[in-house]
Amino acid sequence: MNSSTTSAGMGFLADEGPRRGLMAWLTSTDHKRIGILYLWSMLAFFMVGVGVGVLMRLVQLDTFHHLVTARTYNALFTVHGVIMIFLFVVPGLPAVFGNFFLPILIGAKDVAFPRLNLASWYFYIAGAILALLSLFTGGGAPDTGWTFYAPFSLQTGTNVTLAVFAAFVLGFSSMLTGINFITTIHRLRAPGMSWFRMPLFCWSLYSTSWIQILATPVLAITLILVMLERLFGIGIFDPTKGGDPLLYQHLFWIYSHPAVYIMILPAMGAISEIMPTFSRKPIFGYTAIAFSSMSIAGVGSLVWAHHMFTSGMSEFANMVFSLLTMIVAIPSAIKVFNWVSTLYKGSIDVQPPLFYALTFIFLFCIGGLTGVMQGALSINVHVHDTYFIVGHFHYVMFGGTGFAFFAALLYWFPKMFGRMYSKKLIIAAWFPLFVGFNMLYFGMLVLGMQGMPRRYYEHLPMFHAGHQVVTVGSWLLALGLVIYLVALIWAARKGPRAEGNPWGGVTLEWTLPSPPITENFEEIPVIDHGPYEFRKGGQHG
Amino acid sequence: MVEHRDDFGSKLGMWLFLVTEILLFGGLFIAYSYMRARYPVEFHHAGAELNATLGVTNTFILLTSSLSMALGIVAMQRGQELWSRILVGCTVLLGLVFLCIKGVEWAAKFHHGLYPDSARILTLPQGERIFYGLYFSMTGLHGLHVIAGMGVLSVMLVMMLRGRIHPGHYTLLENGGLYWHLVDVIWIFLLPLFYLAA
Ligand SMILES: [Cu+2]
């Protein structure tokens, strides 16, 4: 950044420490700088993932069908999945906003292990580089889908080994972040910041971190076994050697279902911050939201086999997992009711962050309800491995986590960069985003109901019209994303200076100047009330 | 950033890390129990092929190393830095002995043509192949942890020599010790699962 002329009042952004320029960013252990490192690297990978996604949709149009071969198509959906899951949604909100705001929200000067925090970012980048290398080395880009299902992942000649190793390294990064956050929350809360005075975003990070710690190692060992299998042929997942591919599916989903909550819980936490600020009213049902985060983390660890209803598990197991899946929908619904109740009789101020947060609630409801549908065995058998699943998943992960990410970025952007974006441009981006999103993914829900299988290179003529609608939707969505990002990137460099508290929020970050100073607080605050008390006229009345 | 020291916090972080290590092996233990339930007879036969004497010897070596590690920390607490260095050094050496014995054992297996995907292994019944697959994966992964533990403790030794770890500040040494005990505990589970399976 051009510091010399405009550095006055630019807080930590102007404080480069002993080194200059890029090196100041790459060596800083300031949690705020690390959060921003994550932000830009993740957005870059996200746009690559979007590009691959748009290309995949393009291939479903007759005119462009021969742009890629069937094999390349397999590689495309694998790469799209790996990038989006492991490089964007899993690190997602914790890595960016968790890093930047967790210490501030609990009144601390940094996370518990600042150097480990920087190391996590390097693990993240190393994983990303390995993932990109796997596309161009060995047997070429993996073609298994992001799930790496055995036995195909053991047999394919493509570079699965390296891709799996990349996912392992990325998992390590996310686990270290989890350890860091739990220790931070236990040890570094400011005096008076009791557990139930913490903003709800911290609660969601706390439950997320527990899932990261408890589930990621299982993924790690599963991926190690796939690598061992491919390198040495140990046989554990290989049916021809007496192994069992179903064991792979179990181990994979023991991580990967809870991982869905790693992705969505922090998103819910961010929404729980936005709703009270723009309703000028305490959040409705604070404890219910806090505990629903924890119970999602708990129950969510026991539902993994709902991905395997058609795999030939016993009828009894199917029934148990179906029931548990229904149960885990309850805490999610509690949150939705609480957010909506927060709006009730509030003095609502529709600013861009709230606009995007409300969109999140709408899209997340569709995603959640289609999820409950699939939890029912009778429906699941029919929609399994169809576009319905793809549509549902994107409603939750993109409509849910993605939009919450956008909302959180809009909410905290002025605090992070000390500058304000053009609200008009952001609202203008919303229209193509919203329309495109629903054309794309609701179209997929319909196609799936009609029987279009996922991951197919070709489709029958009866799905033609549907595919056209869906593909046009993908263009609109991409257009909206570009407008959104351009607006923010421009604002980060040239936007007008933002005040300390542009939204009238009452949590601790709004008591600081925008952007905050390197140490966050000149003096550690003493907390004597809950997080969302608006009537007292600010946090430190 | 401000130099901020929180011994309890760093131990909490270490314990959380140990949880992840236990769960890492947990995945393998799940695989083991499932496969053993599926192939009880074959596991029995293959387990009889392993050299229980070497396995038990190695158990004693690791237990002794844990003892010397614990004593090393006690010595540090009491301010006997020289003793602490000697005892931690012993721990690293015992780790090395463990690895050598493990190496001898693996070499013997390889010599008999018993390694994953070998011609001989492919003639064995499926359950025995899986047994060896698990044996090599689990003891191999454990071996890597022993190496990592030795690396960590060697770094501790250097830090002790340079005075960065001293009786006034030795949380790192305690954390290193915790890691070493974990490696030991995992072996205690591996021993009966493989060597005493017959
Ligand atoms: Cu699931």
XYZ file of C-alpha atoms and ligand atoms in Angstrom:
740
model
C 0.000 0.000 0.000
C 1.173 3.572 -0.595
C 1.774 4.422 2.994
C 3.712 7.659 3.257
C 1.013 10.125 2.210
C -2.178 8.588 3.538
C -0.942 6.568 6.494
C -2.340 8.889 9.138
C -4.982 7.020 11.114
C -4.561 3.864 9.022
C -3.851 1.875 12.192
C -2.315 -1.552 11.699
C -2.430 -1.148 7.915
C 0.240 1.527 8.138
C 2.311 -0.233 10.793
C 4.663 -2.420 8.798
C 7.011 -3.398 11.594
C 10.669 -4.058 10.750
C 10.050 -5.015 7.101
C 8.493 -3.227 4.170
C 5.831 -3.843 1.584
C 4.958 -7.435 0.758
C 7.454 -8.856 3.248
C 5.733 -6.915 6.008
C 2.601 -8.891 5.183
C 4.279 -12.266 4.751
C 6.137 -12.141 8.065
C 3.606 -10.417 10.294
C 2.082 -12.360 13.167
C -0.592 -9.703 13.675
C -3.882 -11.598 13.549
C -5.439 -8.762 11.519
C -2.810 -8.923 8.813
C -3.083 -12.722 8.710
C -6.845 -12.414 8.329
C -6.362 -10.131 5.346
C -3.746 -12.462 3.843
C -6.339 -15.210 4.039
C -8.990 -12.927 2.579
C -7.119 -12.097 -0.608
C -5.705 -15.581 -1.157
C -9.100 -17.181 -0.585
C -10.907 -14.788 -2.876
C -8.327 -15.512 -5.585
C -8.905 -19.264 -5.308
C -12.625 -18.688 -5.107
C -12.600 -16.874 -8.436
C -10.590 -19.707 -9.993
C -13.223 -22.106 -8.678
C -15.964 -19.903 -10.113
C -14.202 -19.874 -13.478
C -14.014 -23.661 -13.524
C -17.680 -23.843 -12.526
C -18.759 -21.515 -15.322
C -16.745 -23.586 -17.784
C -18.466 -26.776 -16.581
C -21.847 -25.193 -17.158
C -20.769 -23.992 -20.582
C -19.922 -27.539 -21.614
C -23.551 -28.530 -21.066
C -24.591 -26.255 -23.963
C -24.508 -27.920 -27.381
C -22.443 -25.165 -28.957
C -19.608 -25.506 -26.472
C -19.906 -29.194 -25.711
C -16.684 -30.054 -27.491
C -14.681 -27.416 -25.731
C -13.444 -30.142 -23.402
C -13.311 -33.937 -23.530
C -15.242 -36.166 -21.152
C -12.040 -36.811 -19.230
C -11.314 -33.145 -18.823
C -14.879 -32.678 -17.649
C -14.200 -35.190 -14.869
C -11.104 -33.254 -13.948
C -13.079 -29.995 -13.969
C -15.693 -31.086 -11.438
C -12.986 -32.563 -9.235
C -10.901 -29.406 -9.300
C -13.961 -27.217 -8.777
C -14.891 -29.263 -5.706
C -11.413 -29.410 -4.236
C -10.795 -25.682 -4.661
C -14.180 -24.589 -3.392
C -14.309 -26.967 -0.427
C -10.755 -27.070 0.827
C -9.493 -23.667 -0.284
C -12.571 -21.525 0.183
C -15.477 -22.740 2.304
C -13.636 -24.801 4.937
C -11.145 -22.079 5.907
C -13.867 -19.581 4.975
C -15.130 -17.301 7.690
C -12.913 -18.541 10.554
C -9.676 -17.904 8.694
C -10.642 -14.418 7.566
C -13.103 -12.950 10.060
C -12.260 -15.322 12.892
C -8.639 -14.304 12.697
C -9.374 -10.643 12.355
C -12.217 -10.297 14.848
C -12.090 -13.090 17.422
C -9.369 -11.418 19.525
C -11.053 -8.015 19.163
C -14.500 -9.329 20.058
C -13.266 -10.878 23.300
C -11.036 -7.931 24.142
C -7.620 -9.468 23.459
C -4.526 -8.151 21.709
C -3.941 -11.222 19.567
C -4.696 -14.949 19.361
C -3.069 -17.331 21.832
C -0.368 -18.524 19.415
C 0.404 -15.758 16.907
C 3.316 -17.555 15.251
C 1.332 -20.769 14.875
C -1.336 -18.617 13.297
C 1.046 -17.396 10.613
C 2.283 -20.976 10.167
C -1.319 -22.047 9.511
C -1.474 -19.591 6.628
C 1.733 -21.017 5.191
C 0.315 -24.530 5.472
C -2.740 -23.251 3.672
C -0.657 -21.789 0.849
C 1.513 -24.919 0.687
C -1.629 -27.044 0.376
C -2.932 -24.766 -2.329
C 0.312 -24.995 -4.291
C 0.331 -28.791 -3.978
C -3.277 -28.903 -5.174
C -2.385 -26.796 -8.207
C 0.714 -28.925 -8.877
C -1.420 -32.052 -8.857
C -3.274 -30.720 -11.879
C -0.240 -30.608 -14.125
C 2.055 -33.354 -12.879
C 1.893 -37.141 -12.648
C -1.027 -38.574 -14.538
C -2.795 -35.217 -14.808
C -5.646 -33.665 -12.886
C -7.524 -36.100 -10.637
C -10.878 -37.245 -12.011
C -12.481 -38.810 -8.948
C -14.642 -35.954 -7.711
C -13.680 -34.145 -4.522
C -14.836 -37.178 -2.495
C -11.968 -39.406 -3.739
C -14.163 -42.494 -3.436
C -12.403 -45.867 -3.333
C -11.913 -48.092 -5.242
C -11.836 -45.732 -8.229
C -9.441 -43.332 -6.498
C -7.076 -46.273 -5.967
C -7.106 -47.315 -9.603
C -7.243 -44.145 -11.649
C -3.984 -43.186 -13.320
C -4.476 -39.500 -12.568
C -2.554 -37.672 -9.890
C -4.800 -38.515 -6.943
C -1.885 -39.109 -4.561
C -0.670 -35.525 -4.711
C -4.169 -34.039 -4.631
C -4.975 -36.101 -1.537
C -1.748 -34.973 0.081
C -2.722 -31.378 -0.645
C -6.035 -31.923 1.131
C -4.096 -33.434 4.053
C -1.908 -30.340 4.375
C -4.941 -28.062 4.140
C -6.617 -30.111 6.855
C -3.575 -29.607 9.046
C -3.830 -25.871 8.561
C -7.475 -25.838 9.563
C -6.790 -28.017 12.613
C -4.068 -25.683 13.863
C -6.441 -22.745 13.482
C -8.979 -24.671 15.575
C -6.457 -25.313 18.357
C -5.470 -21.673 18.308
C -9.026 -20.373 18.573
C -10.088 -22.680 21.400
C -7.060 -21.721 23.438
C -7.674 -18.057 22.644
C -11.283 -18.208 23.807
C -10.389 -20.082 26.977
C -7.425 -17.951 27.942
C -7.613 -14.472 26.502
C -11.077 -13.134 27.273
C -10.901 -9.637 28.740
C -11.760 -9.167 32.423
C -15.533 -9.423 32.813
C -15.965 -11.095 29.415
C -17.777 -14.164 30.746
C -18.799 -16.929 28.349
C -22.308 -15.557 28.047
C -21.101 -12.046 27.365
C -19.218 -13.177 24.288
C -20.704 -12.120 20.951
C -22.342 -15.065 19.190
C -19.734 -15.093 16.439
C -17.240 -16.247 19.093
C -19.569 -19.030 20.172
C -19.859 -20.214 16.594
C -16.077 -20.135 16.197
C -15.727 -22.074 19.416
C -18.006 -24.885 18.270
C -16.445 -24.853 14.807
C -12.984 -25.194 16.279
C -14.053 -28.240 18.226
C -15.291 -29.878 15.051
C -12.041 -28.975 13.321
C -10.113 -30.684 16.085
C -12.316 -33.739 16.405
C -13.115 -34.456 12.761
C -10.114 -33.347 10.704
C -7.730 -36.039 12.028
C -10.113 -38.706 10.748
C -9.956 -37.173 7.286
C -6.186 -36.976 7.622
C -5.812 -40.678 8.343
C -8.268 -41.585 5.595
C -6.267 -39.599 3.085
C -3.033 -41.134 4.382
C -4.526 -44.580 3.821
C -5.470 -43.647 0.246
C -1.911 -42.501 -0.347
C -0.458 -45.674 1.218
C -2.831 -47.733 -0.866
C -1.756 -46.045 -4.080
C 1.949 -46.106 -3.243
C 2.318 -49.505 -1.583
C -0.937 -51.373 -2.090
C -1.722 -52.136 1.547
C -5.218 -53.277 0.574
C -7.457 -51.801 3.279
C -9.909 -50.142 0.887
C -9.297 -52.447 -2.067
C -11.992 -55.136 -2.444
C -9.747 -57.306 -4.639
C -7.311 -57.627 -1.722
C -9.922 -58.199 0.960
C -10.371 -54.553 1.852
C -13.637 -52.678 1.972
C -14.458 -49.524 -0.003
C -17.417 -48.880 2.293
C -14.934 -48.381 5.120
C -13.498 -45.556 3.055
C -16.925 -43.961 2.707
C -17.542 -44.176 6.438
C -14.198 -42.681 7.382
C -14.504 -40.002 4.727
C -17.941 -38.876 5.848
C -17.101 -39.051 9.548
C -15.045 -35.981 8.680
C -16.864 -34.584 5.736
C -20.305 -34.326 7.200
C -19.090 -32.425 10.284
C -17.016 -30.405 7.821
C -20.282 -29.074 6.454
C -20.814 -27.574 9.902
C -17.274 -26.246 9.939
C -18.413 -24.393 6.851
C -21.851 -23.206 7.988
C -21.525 -22.522 11.737
C -19.241 -19.471 11.475
C -21.557 -18.189 8.752
C -24.447 -18.426 11.176
C -22.316 -16.669 13.763
C -21.662 -13.740 11.444
C -25.372 -13.438 10.674
C -26.037 -13.377 14.419
C -23.798 -10.297 14.622
C -25.412 -8.519 11.699
C -29.063 -9.000 12.665
C -28.993 -7.136 16.021
C -26.858 -4.280 14.694
C -29.300 -3.416 11.923
C -32.389 -4.029 14.074
C -30.956 -1.861 16.882
C -32.122 -4.525 19.255
C -30.488 -7.329 21.276
C -30.427 -10.673 19.517
C -33.495 -12.742 20.278
C -32.641 -15.911 22.235
C -28.910 -15.460 22.851
C -28.480 -18.648 24.864
C -30.595 -20.658 22.430
C -28.298 -19.625 19.579
C -25.159 -20.280 21.594
C -26.305 -23.734 22.619
C -27.684 -24.581 19.200
C -24.159 -24.020 17.837
C -22.803 -26.500 20.322
C -25.562 -29.034 19.711
C -25.097 -28.772 15.955
C -21.451 -29.582 16.578
C -22.467 -32.545 18.751
C -25.348 -34.097 16.835
C -23.763 -33.170 13.502
C -20.961 -35.593 14.304
C -23.398 -38.488 14.375
C -25.143 -38.213 11.021
C -22.398 -38.953 8.515
C -23.885 -42.089 7.009
C -26.805 -40.191 5.468
C -24.473 -39.856 2.489
C -24.514 -43.627 2.140
C -28.181 -44.623 2.163
C -27.839 -46.280 -1.233
C -24.483 -47.920 -0.510
C -25.944 -51.130 0.884
C -25.761 -50.408 4.596
C -28.200 -52.259 6.806
C -31.802 -51.057 6.852
C -31.517 -50.433 10.572
C -28.442 -48.225 10.220
C -30.243 -46.282 7.497
C -33.163 -45.644 9.813
C -30.962 -44.499 12.697
C -28.988 -42.108 10.525
C -32.155 -40.798 8.924
C -33.607 -40.008 12.351
C -30.422 -38.305 13.560
C -30.334 -36.251 10.375
C -33.838 -34.999 11.043
C -32.837 -34.095 14.598
C -29.855 -31.996 13.534
C -32.217 -29.789 11.536
C -33.801 -28.562 14.790
C -30.939 -26.384 16.106
C -30.513 -24.866 12.629
C -34.200 -23.990 12.566
C -33.919 -22.475 16.055
C -31.342 -20.073 14.710
C -33.489 -19.074 11.760
C -36.444 -18.342 14.047
C -34.226 -16.310 16.348
C -32.818 -14.186 13.535
C -36.266 -13.438 12.231
C -37.545 -12.687 15.740
C -34.662 -10.276 16.213
C -36.084 -8.197 13.376
C -39.531 -8.134 15.001
C -40.268 -4.660 16.389
C -36.681 -3.604 15.758
C -35.896 -0.317 14.071
C -34.633 -1.912 10.917
C -31.980 -0.145 8.885
C -31.614 -1.870 5.513
C -27.932 -1.409 4.751
C -26.011 -3.707 2.360
C -24.831 -6.123 5.094
C -28.405 -6.692 6.269
C -29.577 -7.019 2.693
C -27.117 -9.833 2.080
C -27.814 -11.376 5.489
C -31.534 -11.568 4.709
C -30.661 -13.182 1.389
C -28.624 -15.695 3.347
C -31.632 -16.563 5.499
C -33.840 -17.060 2.456
C -31.358 -19.215 0.544
C -30.290 -21.131 3.626
C -33.924 -22.058 4.300
C -34.247 -23.592 0.840
C -30.943 -25.388 1.358
C -31.930 -26.601 4.806
C -35.371 -27.795 3.820
C -34.102 -29.690 0.774
C -31.623 -31.227 3.184
C -34.423 -32.470 5.418
C -36.093 -33.912 2.312
C -33.005 -35.966 1.581
C -32.825 -37.078 5.166
C -35.996 -39.042 4.463
C -34.964 -42.447 3.126
C -37.790 -42.746 0.612
C -36.826 -39.504 -1.147
C -33.120 -40.009 -0.788
C -33.135 -43.233 -2.774
C -34.580 -41.348 -5.740
C -32.555 -38.166 -5.687
C -29.241 -39.722 -4.641
C -26.396 -38.664 -6.975
C -28.631 -36.371 -9.007
C -28.535 -32.633 -9.636
C -30.923 -32.342 -6.702
C -28.014 -33.049 -4.366
C -25.804 -30.601 -6.213
C -28.527 -27.939 -6.030
C -29.146 -28.560 -2.326
C -25.463 -28.487 -1.511
C -24.937 -25.196 -3.312
C -27.940 -23.640 -1.607
C -26.359 -24.457 1.737
C -22.720 -23.848 0.919
C -22.976 -20.956 -1.521
C -26.364 -19.503 -0.666
C -25.576 -20.149 2.981
C -21.880 -19.836 3.705
C -21.078 -17.876 0.530
C -23.697 -15.204 1.080
C -22.925 -15.032 4.785
C -19.304 -14.499 3.794
C -20.355 -11.663 1.488
C -22.577 -10.187 4.196
C -19.827 -10.456 6.813
C -17.346 -8.859 4.450
C -19.733 -5.967 3.842
C -20.355 -5.633 7.578
C -16.712 -5.623 8.646
C -15.072 -4.182 5.547
C -15.019 -0.581 6.843
C -13.426 -1.810 10.058
C -10.819 -3.936 8.289
C -9.729 -1.420 5.673
C -10.823 1.861 7.192
C -12.643 2.673 3.959
C -16.221 2.482 2.761
C -17.454 0.852 -0.436
C -20.096 2.144 -2.790
C -23.368 0.904 -1.343
C -25.150 1.444 -4.664
C -22.721 -0.769 -6.538
C -23.053 -3.506 -3.930
C -26.848 -3.411 -4.157
C -26.550 -3.404 -7.956
C -24.408 -6.557 -7.701
C -27.115 -8.195 -5.620
C -29.657 -8.404 -8.473
C -27.641 -10.538 -10.900
C -26.281 -12.502 -7.925
C -29.707 -13.353 -6.586
C -31.457 -13.990 -9.894
C -28.510 -15.912 -11.314
C -28.113 -17.946 -8.155
C -31.705 -19.129 -8.157
C -31.793 -19.850 -11.883
C -28.647 -21.895 -11.492
C -29.382 -23.882 -8.377
C -33.158 -24.015 -8.296
C -32.835 -25.154 -11.888
C -30.573 -27.911 -10.627
C -33.123 -28.953 -8.003
C -35.725 -29.311 -10.758
C -33.358 -31.148 -13.090
C -32.467 -33.502 -10.272
C -36.102 -34.242 -9.546
C -36.508 -35.072 -13.230
C -33.627 -37.533 -12.915
C -30.516 -35.774 -14.241
C -27.524 -37.544 -12.637
C -24.661 -35.446 -11.295
C -21.162 -35.450 -12.776
C -22.350 -36.542 -16.249
C -20.613 -35.116 -19.281
C -23.600 -35.726 -21.573
C -27.310 -35.335 -20.986
C -30.494 -36.625 -22.607
C -32.506 -34.257 -24.845
C -35.291 -34.086 -22.245
C -32.969 -32.108 -19.934
C -31.975 -29.637 -22.634
C -34.147 -26.705 -21.651
C -33.284 -27.113 -17.989
C -29.571 -27.082 -18.685
C -29.912 -23.916 -20.749
C -31.654 -22.061 -17.926
C -29.063 -23.273 -15.451
C -26.140 -22.211 -17.621
C -27.534 -18.735 -18.228
C -27.968 -18.493 -14.467
C -24.274 -19.242 -14.018
C -23.393 -16.237 -16.216
C -25.583 -13.891 -14.215
C -24.120 -15.193 -10.986
C -20.574 -14.686 -12.245
C -21.465 -11.172 -13.377
C -22.813 -10.324 -9.929
C -19.656 -11.674 -8.294
C -17.432 -9.582 -10.524
C -19.363 -6.388 -9.728
C -19.259 -7.182 -6.011
C -15.529 -7.849 -5.973
C -14.607 -4.903 -8.175
C -16.587 -2.620 -5.886
C -14.717 -3.928 -2.831
C -11.252 -3.999 -4.356
C -11.713 -0.424 -5.549
C -12.975 0.599 -2.124
C -10.027 -1.030 -0.350
C -7.658 1.175 -2.339
C -9.515 4.386 -3.032
C -12.765 4.344 -1.078
C -13.677 7.269 1.189
C -12.457 6.923 4.779
C -14.889 5.115 7.074
C -15.718 6.220 10.586
C -15.091 4.054 13.620
C -18.672 2.901 13.901
C -20.510 3.315 10.582
C -23.337 0.897 11.454
C -24.010 1.841 15.052
C -22.868 -1.566 16.308
C -22.208 -2.129 20.010
C -19.778 -5.049 20.071
C -16.159 -4.294 20.938
C -14.797 -3.892 17.412
C -16.967 -0.781 16.943
C -15.375 0.921 19.916
C -12.064 0.969 18.022
C -10.958 3.279 15.244
C -11.194 1.979 11.671
C -8.817 0.330 10.999
C -7.769 -0.674 14.529
C -4.245 -0.054 15.792
C -1.795 -2.983 15.808
C -2.373 -3.689 19.485
C -6.169 -3.496 19.039
C -6.753 -1.881 22.431
C -4.658 0.832 24.037
C -5.873 -0.643 27.268
C -7.637 -4.000 27.721
C -11.321 -3.160 28.274
C -13.285 -4.290 31.319
C -16.645 -5.751 30.350
C -19.691 -5.270 32.557
C -22.638 -6.167 30.323
C -23.829 -8.456 27.529
C -22.798 -8.061 23.898
C -25.910 -6.505 22.363
C -27.127 -3.817 24.725
C -28.199 -0.910 22.565
C -30.004 1.306 25.041
C -26.963 2.052 27.107
C -25.635 3.959 24.122
C -22.530 1.995 23.308
C -20.245 -0.531 24.841
C -18.385 1.563 27.372
C -21.108 3.869 28.629
C 3.498 -7.989 19.401
C 3.676 -7.870 23.154
C 5.567 -10.751 24.686
C 2.802 -12.623 26.344
C 3.467 -15.700 28.400
C 0.718 -18.117 29.352
C 2.001 -21.523 30.456
C -1.446 -22.904 31.072
C -2.536 -21.743 27.628
C 0.359 -23.413 25.863
C -0.289 -26.665 27.707
C -3.962 -26.434 26.755
C -2.911 -26.029 23.129
C -0.638 -29.054 23.440
C -3.392 -31.198 24.919
C -5.713 -30.223 22.085
C -3.012 -31.228 19.641
C -2.681 -34.580 21.415
C -6.433 -35.080 20.989
C -5.994 -34.729 17.249
C -3.146 -37.258 17.303
C -5.268 -39.751 19.202
C -8.089 -39.305 16.695
C -5.640 -39.735 13.833
C -4.801 -43.175 15.175
C -8.458 -43.563 16.108
C -9.317 -43.862 12.416
C -6.826 -46.706 12.142
C -8.193 -48.388 15.262
C -11.671 -48.275 13.717
C -10.304 -49.883 10.569
C -8.515 -52.474 12.686
C -11.511 -53.461 14.771
C -13.758 -53.699 11.737
C -11.286 -55.850 9.834
C -10.576 -58.021 12.834
C -14.280 -58.686 13.310
C -14.445 -59.571 9.647
C -11.387 -61.875 9.582
C -10.932 -63.248 13.127
C -9.205 -66.484 12.108
C -6.794 -64.887 9.653
C -5.798 -62.230 12.196
C -5.076 -65.005 14.660
C -2.807 -66.820 12.188
C -0.982 -63.757 10.948
C -0.506 -62.451 14.484
C 1.304 -65.664 15.403
C 3.904 -64.880 12.724
C 5.037 -61.690 14.441
C 7.970 -61.782 16.823
C 6.349 -61.157 20.206
C 9.722 -61.092 21.997
C 10.874 -58.106 19.966
C 7.500 -56.440 20.445
C 7.620 -56.829 24.221
C 11.258 -55.721 24.373
C 10.339 -52.594 22.476
C 7.502 -51.961 24.909
C 9.960 -52.017 27.802
C 12.282 -49.699 25.953
C 9.555 -47.156 25.300
C 8.252 -47.369 28.868
C 11.766 -46.774 30.161
C 12.146 -43.821 27.834
C 8.923 -42.339 29.195
C 10.307 -42.765 32.693
C 13.550 -41.009 31.824
C 11.553 -38.236 30.162
C 9.441 -37.754 33.275
C 12.543 -37.777 35.478
C 14.163 -35.266 33.143
C 11.309 -32.859 33.776
C 11.457 -33.463 37.530
C 15.186 -32.734 37.442
C 14.454 -29.484 35.605
C 11.863 -28.552 38.218
C 14.446 -29.095 40.924
C 16.989 -27.007 39.077
C 19.327 -29.907 38.254
C 19.888 -28.851 34.662
C 22.732 -31.251 33.949
C 20.662 -34.240 35.056
C 17.780 -32.999 33.018
C 19.931 -32.855 29.883
C 21.309 -36.331 30.498
C 17.857 -37.829 31.055
C 16.305 -36.193 28.007
C 19.336 -37.357 26.024
C 18.676 -40.911 27.279
C 15.090 -40.608 26.110
C 16.212 -39.740 22.597
C 18.719 -42.612 22.602
C 16.083 -45.094 23.789
C 13.871 -43.881 20.961
C 16.705 -44.688 18.594
C 17.065 -48.184 20.059
C 13.338 -48.692 19.596
C 13.625 -47.718 15.944
C 16.582 -50.059 15.405
C 14.683 -53.019 16.813
C 11.683 -52.055 14.709
C 13.999 -51.910 11.695
C 15.350 -55.390 12.404
C 11.810 -56.664 12.658
C 10.647 -55.082 9.412
C 13.798 -56.238 7.634
C 13.094 -59.824 8.687
C 9.566 -59.543 7.313
C 10.821 -58.088 4.053
C 13.391 -60.842 3.885
C 10.590 -63.393 4.042
C 8.857 -61.578 1.223
C 6.246 -60.126 3.542
C 5.564 -56.546 2.518
C 2.524 -54.889 0.974
C 1.757 -56.044 -2.547
C 4.627 -58.592 -2.570
C 4.262 -61.828 -4.522
C 4.136 -63.832 -1.294
C 1.569 -61.598 0.378
C -0.736 -61.909 -2.607
C -0.807 -65.694 -2.130
C -1.983 -65.346 1.482
C -5.664 -65.420 2.448
C -7.295 -61.982 2.184
C -7.601 -61.479 5.933
C -3.869 -62.022 6.469
C -3.038 -59.522 3.736
C -5.197 -56.972 5.477
C -3.511 -57.811 8.774
C -0.108 -57.055 7.285
C -1.456 -53.979 5.538
C -2.621 -52.646 8.889
C 0.529 -53.812 10.651
C 2.812 -51.924 8.296
C 0.596 -48.822 8.172
C 0.080 -48.549 11.915
C 3.561 -49.416 13.115
C 4.982 -47.331 10.280
C 2.928 -44.298 11.221
C 3.862 -44.863 14.851
C 7.520 -45.071 13.834
C 7.188 -41.699 12.108
C 5.808 -40.314 15.348
C 8.779 -41.718 17.252
C 11.091 -39.968 14.791
C 9.119 -36.740 15.158
C 9.263 -37.081 18.954
C 13.032 -37.592 18.834
C 13.303 -34.518 16.648
C 11.255 -32.465 19.087
C 13.289 -33.636 22.077
C 16.561 -32.963 20.264
C 15.419 -29.399 19.664
C 14.607 -29.195 23.377
C 18.136 -30.386 24.184
C 19.648 -27.680 22.022
C 17.396 -25.101 23.659
C 18.460 -26.329 27.095
C 22.115 -26.031 26.114
C 21.514 -22.502 24.855
C 19.687 -21.605 28.046
C 16.357 -20.977 26.338
C 14.799 -23.682 28.511
C 15.775 -23.338 32.139
C 14.291 -24.062 35.596
C 12.419 -20.758 35.426
C 10.744 -21.516 32.130
C 10.343 -25.087 30.934
C 6.779 -25.349 29.593
C 8.166 -26.340 26.209
C 9.993 -29.254 27.765
C 6.798 -30.358 29.488
C 4.925 -30.154 26.196
C 7.660 -32.170 24.486
C 7.318 -34.716 27.284
C 3.570 -34.908 26.778
C 4.124 -35.684 23.112
C 6.616 -38.392 23.949
C 4.230 -40.022 26.427
C 1.526 -40.003 23.760
C 3.806 -41.848 21.362
C 4.439 -44.340 24.143
C 0.738 -44.799 24.929
C -0.122 -45.465 21.297
C 2.479 -48.211 21.200
C 0.937 -49.774 24.291
C -2.233 -50.201 22.260
C -0.422 -51.465 19.178
C 1.371 -54.208 21.067
C -1.655 -56.337 22.022
C -3.463 -55.600 18.756
C -0.691 -57.051 16.628
C 1.874 -59.040 18.615
C -0.552 -60.599 21.065
C -3.363 -61.108 18.537
C -2.656 -64.820 18.267
Cu -24.016 -34.793 5.447
